[in-house]
Every structure is written in structure tokens, then in C-alpha cells.
Coordinates of C-alpha atoms and ligand atoms in Angstrom, one line a residue:
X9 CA 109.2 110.4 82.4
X10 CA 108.0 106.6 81.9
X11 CA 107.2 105.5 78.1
X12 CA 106.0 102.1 77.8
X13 CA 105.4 100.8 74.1
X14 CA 103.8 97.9 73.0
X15 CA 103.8 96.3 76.0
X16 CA 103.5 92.8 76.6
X17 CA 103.8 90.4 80.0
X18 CA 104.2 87.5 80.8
X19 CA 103.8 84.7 83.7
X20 CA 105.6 81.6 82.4
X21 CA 103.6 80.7 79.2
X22 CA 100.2 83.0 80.2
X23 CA 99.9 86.6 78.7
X24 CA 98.9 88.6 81.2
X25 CA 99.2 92.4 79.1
X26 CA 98.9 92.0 75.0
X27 CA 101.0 95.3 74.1
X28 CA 99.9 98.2 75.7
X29 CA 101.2 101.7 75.4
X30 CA 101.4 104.0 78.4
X31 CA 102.8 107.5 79.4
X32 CA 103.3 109.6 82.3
X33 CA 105.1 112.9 81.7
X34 CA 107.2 114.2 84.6
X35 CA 104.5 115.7 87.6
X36 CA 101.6 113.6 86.5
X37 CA 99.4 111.4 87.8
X38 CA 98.0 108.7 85.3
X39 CA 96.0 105.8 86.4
X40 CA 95.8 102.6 85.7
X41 CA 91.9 101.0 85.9
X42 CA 90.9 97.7 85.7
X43 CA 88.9 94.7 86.9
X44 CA 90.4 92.1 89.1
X45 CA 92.8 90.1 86.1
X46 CA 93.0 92.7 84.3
X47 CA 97.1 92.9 84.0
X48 CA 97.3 95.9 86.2
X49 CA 99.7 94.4 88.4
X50 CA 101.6 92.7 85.9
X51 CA 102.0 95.9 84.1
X52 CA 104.0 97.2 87.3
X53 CA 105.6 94.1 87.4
X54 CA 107.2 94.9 84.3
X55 CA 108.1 98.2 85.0
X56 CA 110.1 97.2 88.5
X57 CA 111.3 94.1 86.8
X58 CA 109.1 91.2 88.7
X59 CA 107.7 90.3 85.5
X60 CA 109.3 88.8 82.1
X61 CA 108.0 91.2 79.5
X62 CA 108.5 92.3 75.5
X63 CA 108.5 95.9 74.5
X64 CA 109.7 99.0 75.8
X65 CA 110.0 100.6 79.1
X66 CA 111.5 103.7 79.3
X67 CA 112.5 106.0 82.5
X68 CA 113.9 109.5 81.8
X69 CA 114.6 108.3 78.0
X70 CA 116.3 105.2 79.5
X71 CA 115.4 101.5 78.0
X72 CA 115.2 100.1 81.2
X73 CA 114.8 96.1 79.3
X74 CA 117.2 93.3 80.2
X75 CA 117.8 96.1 83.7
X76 CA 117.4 93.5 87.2
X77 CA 115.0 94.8 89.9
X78 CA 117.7 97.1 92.0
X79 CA 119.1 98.7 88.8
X80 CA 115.5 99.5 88.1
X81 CA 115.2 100.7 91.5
X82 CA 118.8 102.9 91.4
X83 CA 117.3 104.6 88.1
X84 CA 114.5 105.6 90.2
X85 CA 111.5 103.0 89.4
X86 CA 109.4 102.5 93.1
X87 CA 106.5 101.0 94.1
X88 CA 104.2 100.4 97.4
X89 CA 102.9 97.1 95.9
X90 CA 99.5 95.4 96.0
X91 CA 98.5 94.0 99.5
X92 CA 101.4 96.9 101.3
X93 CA 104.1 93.8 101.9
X94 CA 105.9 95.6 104.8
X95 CA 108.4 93.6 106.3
X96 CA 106.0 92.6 109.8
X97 CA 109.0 91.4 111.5
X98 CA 110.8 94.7 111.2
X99 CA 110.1 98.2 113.2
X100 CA 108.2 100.9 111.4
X101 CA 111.7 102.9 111.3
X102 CA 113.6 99.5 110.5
X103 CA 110.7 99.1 107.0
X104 CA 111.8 102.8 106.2
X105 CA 115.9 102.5 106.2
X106 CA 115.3 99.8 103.9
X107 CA 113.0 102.1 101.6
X108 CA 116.5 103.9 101.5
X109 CA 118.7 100.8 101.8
X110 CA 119.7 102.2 97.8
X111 CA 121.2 105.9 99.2
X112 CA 124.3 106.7 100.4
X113 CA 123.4 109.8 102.0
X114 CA 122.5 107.6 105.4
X115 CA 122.4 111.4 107.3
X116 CA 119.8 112.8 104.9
X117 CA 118.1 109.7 104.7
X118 CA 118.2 109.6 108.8
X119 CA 116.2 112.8 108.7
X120 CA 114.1 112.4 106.0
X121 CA 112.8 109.5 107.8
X122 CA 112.3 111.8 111.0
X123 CA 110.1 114.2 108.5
X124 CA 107.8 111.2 107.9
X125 CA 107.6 110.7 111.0
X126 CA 106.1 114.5 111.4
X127 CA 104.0 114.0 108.7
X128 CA 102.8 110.6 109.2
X129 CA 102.4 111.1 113.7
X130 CA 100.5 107.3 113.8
X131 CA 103.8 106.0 112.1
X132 CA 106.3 107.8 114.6
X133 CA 104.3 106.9 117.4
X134 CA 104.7 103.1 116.3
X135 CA 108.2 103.7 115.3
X136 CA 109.7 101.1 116.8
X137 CA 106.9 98.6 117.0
X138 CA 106.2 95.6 114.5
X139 CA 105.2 96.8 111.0
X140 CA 102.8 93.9 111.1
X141 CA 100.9 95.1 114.0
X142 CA 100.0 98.5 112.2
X143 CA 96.3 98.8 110.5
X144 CA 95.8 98.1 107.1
X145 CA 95.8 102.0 107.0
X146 CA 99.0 102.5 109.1
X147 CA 100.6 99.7 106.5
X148 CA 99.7 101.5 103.5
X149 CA 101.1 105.2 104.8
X150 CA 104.2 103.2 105.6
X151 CA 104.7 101.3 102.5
X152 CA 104.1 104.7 100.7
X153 CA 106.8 106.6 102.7
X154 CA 109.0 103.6 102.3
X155 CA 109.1 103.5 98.5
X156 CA 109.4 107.5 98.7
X157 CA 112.5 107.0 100.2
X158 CA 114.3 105.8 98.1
X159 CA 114.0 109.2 96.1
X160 CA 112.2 107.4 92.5
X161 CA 111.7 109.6 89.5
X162 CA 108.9 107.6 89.9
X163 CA 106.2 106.1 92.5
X164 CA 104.2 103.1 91.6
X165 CA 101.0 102.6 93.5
X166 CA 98.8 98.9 93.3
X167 CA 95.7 99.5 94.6
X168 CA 96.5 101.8 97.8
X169 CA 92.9 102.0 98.6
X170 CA 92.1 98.2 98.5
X171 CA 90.4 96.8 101.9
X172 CA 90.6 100.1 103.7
X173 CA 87.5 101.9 105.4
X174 CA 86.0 104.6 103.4
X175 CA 87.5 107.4 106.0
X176 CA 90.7 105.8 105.6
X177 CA 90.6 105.5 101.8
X178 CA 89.8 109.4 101.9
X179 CA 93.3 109.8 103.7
X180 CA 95.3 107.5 101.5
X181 CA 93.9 109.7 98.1
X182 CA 94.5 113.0 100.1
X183 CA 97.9 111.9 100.7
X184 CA 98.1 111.1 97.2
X185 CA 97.1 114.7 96.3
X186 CA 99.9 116.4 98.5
X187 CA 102.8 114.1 96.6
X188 CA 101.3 115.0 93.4
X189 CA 101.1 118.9 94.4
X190 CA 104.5 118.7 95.6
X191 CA 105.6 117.4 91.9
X192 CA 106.1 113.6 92.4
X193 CA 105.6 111.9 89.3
X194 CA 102.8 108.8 89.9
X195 CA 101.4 106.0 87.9
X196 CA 98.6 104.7 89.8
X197 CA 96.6 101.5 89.6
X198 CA 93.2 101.6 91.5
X199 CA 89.5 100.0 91.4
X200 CA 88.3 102.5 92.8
X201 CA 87.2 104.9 89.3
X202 CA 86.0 107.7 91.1
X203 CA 88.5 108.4 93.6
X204 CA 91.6 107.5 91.2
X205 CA 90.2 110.0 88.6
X206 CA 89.5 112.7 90.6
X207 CA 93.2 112.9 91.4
X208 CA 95.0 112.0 88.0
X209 CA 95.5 114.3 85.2
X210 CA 94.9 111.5 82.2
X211 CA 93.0 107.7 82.8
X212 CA 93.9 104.4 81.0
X213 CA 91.4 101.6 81.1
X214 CA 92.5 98.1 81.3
X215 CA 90.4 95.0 80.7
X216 CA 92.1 91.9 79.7
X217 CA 95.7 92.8 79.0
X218 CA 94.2 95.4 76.8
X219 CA 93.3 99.3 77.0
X220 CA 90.4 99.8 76.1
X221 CA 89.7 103.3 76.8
X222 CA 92.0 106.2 77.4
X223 CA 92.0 110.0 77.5
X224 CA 92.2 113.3 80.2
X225 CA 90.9 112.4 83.6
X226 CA 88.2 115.0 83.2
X227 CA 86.6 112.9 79.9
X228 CA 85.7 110.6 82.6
X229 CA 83.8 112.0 84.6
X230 CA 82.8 110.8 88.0
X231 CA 84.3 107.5 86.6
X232 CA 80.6 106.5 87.0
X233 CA 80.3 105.8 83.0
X234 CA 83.0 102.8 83.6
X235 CA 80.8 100.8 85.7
X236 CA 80.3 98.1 82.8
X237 CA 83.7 98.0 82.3
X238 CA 85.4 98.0 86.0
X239 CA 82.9 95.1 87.4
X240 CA 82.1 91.7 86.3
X241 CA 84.3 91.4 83.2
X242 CA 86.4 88.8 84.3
X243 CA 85.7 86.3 86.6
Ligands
ATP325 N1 102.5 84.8 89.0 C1 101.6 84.5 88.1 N2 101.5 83.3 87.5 C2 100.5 83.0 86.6 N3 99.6 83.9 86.2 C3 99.6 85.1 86.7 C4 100.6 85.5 87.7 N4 100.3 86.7 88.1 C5 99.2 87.1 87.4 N5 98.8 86.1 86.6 C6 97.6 86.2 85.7 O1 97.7 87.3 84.9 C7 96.5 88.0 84.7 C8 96.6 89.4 85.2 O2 96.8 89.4 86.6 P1 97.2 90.8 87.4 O3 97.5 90.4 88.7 O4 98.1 91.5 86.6 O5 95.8 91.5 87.4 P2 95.3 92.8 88.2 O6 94.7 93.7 87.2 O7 96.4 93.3 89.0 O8 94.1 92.2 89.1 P3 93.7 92.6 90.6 O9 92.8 93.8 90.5 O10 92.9 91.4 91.0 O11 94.9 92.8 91.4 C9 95.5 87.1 85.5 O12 94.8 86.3 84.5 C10 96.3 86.4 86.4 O13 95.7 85.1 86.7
MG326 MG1 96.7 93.5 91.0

């Protein structure tokens, strides 16, 4: 579904990725590891669009290079980004039109929103409250839902456990674990080995701009044999 070759990224004249290559076949889950600086998210940046990058990105077989953000977005490229960004100003339901702001099918979308709502209670009980007064939790759930919405071939997911309690964190991978089950295709960035491994079918480790270890999920373990390599290498 999503080929990346040769990757490289770039913030003005700093190279944040040094060509890396990266697959995720249609129904997988493949994560993304890496220390803080790593180029985790600038490797998503690429892939939405954010970020200037050389190489190739393709979606479906698609090059997806010289593509702006919402053409990205039409071919079916989301992401629930690093740090949730829900729009706080806006109502729970108000963040999850705009997940589908792409669709034209506003009556499907209407009640695909309503089936969120079922499956996510804490967000339809808030429905028309602030996004920004949600939990870090609540934020995550919604910013998940809200990239789902707009129907990608693929979701991109920063670091959906960062700053969340351990129970929550539990909730966040088991929700992670039902959208896989149910097929959707995920590439998923994490610092949290253990977790990220136990639901992904393959594991790349970035340190650097660089992988530097990559294979099946289950030739990781536990994720407890990336210790050396997930803490203190930059910074
Ligand atoms: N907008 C930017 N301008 C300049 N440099 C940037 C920018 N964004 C990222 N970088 C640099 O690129 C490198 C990779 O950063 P990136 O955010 O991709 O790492 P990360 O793996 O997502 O880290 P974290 O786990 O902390 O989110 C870092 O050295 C960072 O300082
Ligand atoms: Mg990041």
C-alpha cells in the first residue's frame, strides 16, 4: 500500500531522514521506533506532505512527489499527528466533520460520525463540548476517529501513547488492535517498544535519520533488546 524508497527529509538546510526505505502492505501494521530526534516525525511529514523531501513515496502504486497536503489527503494519506492537534475551539462533532471535510457523501459521513460516537461513549457524551477541554486520552480517541474519517487507505499514527496514563495507553493500543483486525492499513510511530511491537506485524528502527534495525515484529521480542537503542542516543 505505502512504498517509500530512499527516503530523505528535510527542514530548510537540516536532514532530518538520510534515505530510508519503508513498506506497509495493505492490512498491516508496521512501526516506526525511535529516540526523541530520531526523524520519526519528519518521515510522516513527508508522507502527508508537511515536509520537503527526495525519494519516493508511493500510495497504491501512486508517486505521491510534487502532490500538496489535500491531494495527499484525497488519495487517502491520514494521520492523528504528534501532540493530537484537535482544533480546541471546535465541538467534538465540529473536529470530526472536518476529519471528513474531503467526502462528499455528508449523509454517510453524518452517520459514520454517530457510530463513533457508539464506539467511543466519552466522545458522544462531550459531543458538543470544546475539544480542548477533553483529556489527553479523550484528545487522542478523537484525533484518531477524525483522521478515520476521512476514509485513508492509510492511517498515520505519531506517538498515540505519548503523555497518557498507563491504563489509558492500554486503551489507545487496544483501539489500535480492533482497526487493525478490522483491516485498516497502519504505519505507526511509537516510543513505546513493547506495546508498539506487540501489535505490528514487522518493526523498523530509526536512530538518526537512519534505520538501523528492521525485521518481523516477533524477531523483536518484548522490544526489551532495543533498550540501548530507543534511550539516550540523542540528546
Ligand atoms: N521544523 C523543523 N525545523 C528544523 N529542524 C527540525 C524541524 N522538525 C524537526 N527537525 C529536526 O529534525 C530531526 C528529527 O526530528 P523529528 O521531529 O522528525 O524526530 P522524532 O523522531 O519525531 O522525535 P520525537 O520522538 O521527539 O518526536 C531533529 O534533529 C529535529 O531537531
Ligand atoms: Mg516526533
Amino acid at each position: 500500500m505505502l512504498e517509500i524508497g530512499r527516503l530523505r527529509v528535510f527542514h530548510g538546510v537540516i536532514e532530518a531522514v538520510h534515505g530510508i526505505d519503508l513498506c506497509v502492505r495493505e492490512g498491516e501494521c508496521v512501526a516506526l521506533l525511535g529516540p526523541n530526534g530520531a526523524g520519526k516525525t519528519s518521515t510522516l511529514s513527508a508522507i502527508t506532505g508537511a515536509a520537503r523531501a527526495t525519494g519516493t513515496i508511493r500510495l497504491a502504486g501512486r508517486d505521491l512527489s510534487g502532490l500538496a497536503i489535500e491531494d495527499r489527503c484525497r488519495l487517502g494519506i491520514a494521520i492523528a499527528p504528534e501532540g493530537r492537534r484537535v482544533f480546541a475551539n471546535l465541538t467534538v462533532r465540529e473536529n470530526l466533520v472536518m476529519g471528513g471535510a474531503i467526502r462528499r457523501d455528508r449523509r454517510a459521513l453524518a452517520a459514520e460520525i454517530d457510530s463513533w460516537f457508539q464506539r467511543f461513549p466519552v466522545l458522544g457524551e462531550r459531543r458538543d463540548q470544546p475539544a480542548g477541554t477533553l483529556s489527553g486520552g479523550e484528545q487522542q480517541m478523537l484525533a484518531i476517529a477524525r483522521a478515520l474519517l476521512a476514509r485513508p487507505r492509510i492511517l498515520l499514527l505519531d506517538e498515540p501513547s505519548l503523555g497518557l496514563a498507563p491504563q489509558i495507553v492500554g486503551r489507545i493500543f487496544r483501539i489500535i488492535e480492533e482497526l487493525k483486525a478490522q483491516g485498516t492499513t497502519i504505519l505507526l510511530v511509537e516510543q513505546n517498544a513493547a506495546a508498539a511491537i506487540a501489535v505490528s506485524d514487522s518493526v523498523h528502527v530509526l536512530s538518526n535519520g537512519v534505520v538501523t534495525r528492521q525485521g518481523p515484529a516477533a524477531a523483536f521480542g518484548d522490544g526489551s533488546g532495543l533498550m540501548d537503542e530507543l534511550t539516550g542516543v540523542h540528546g
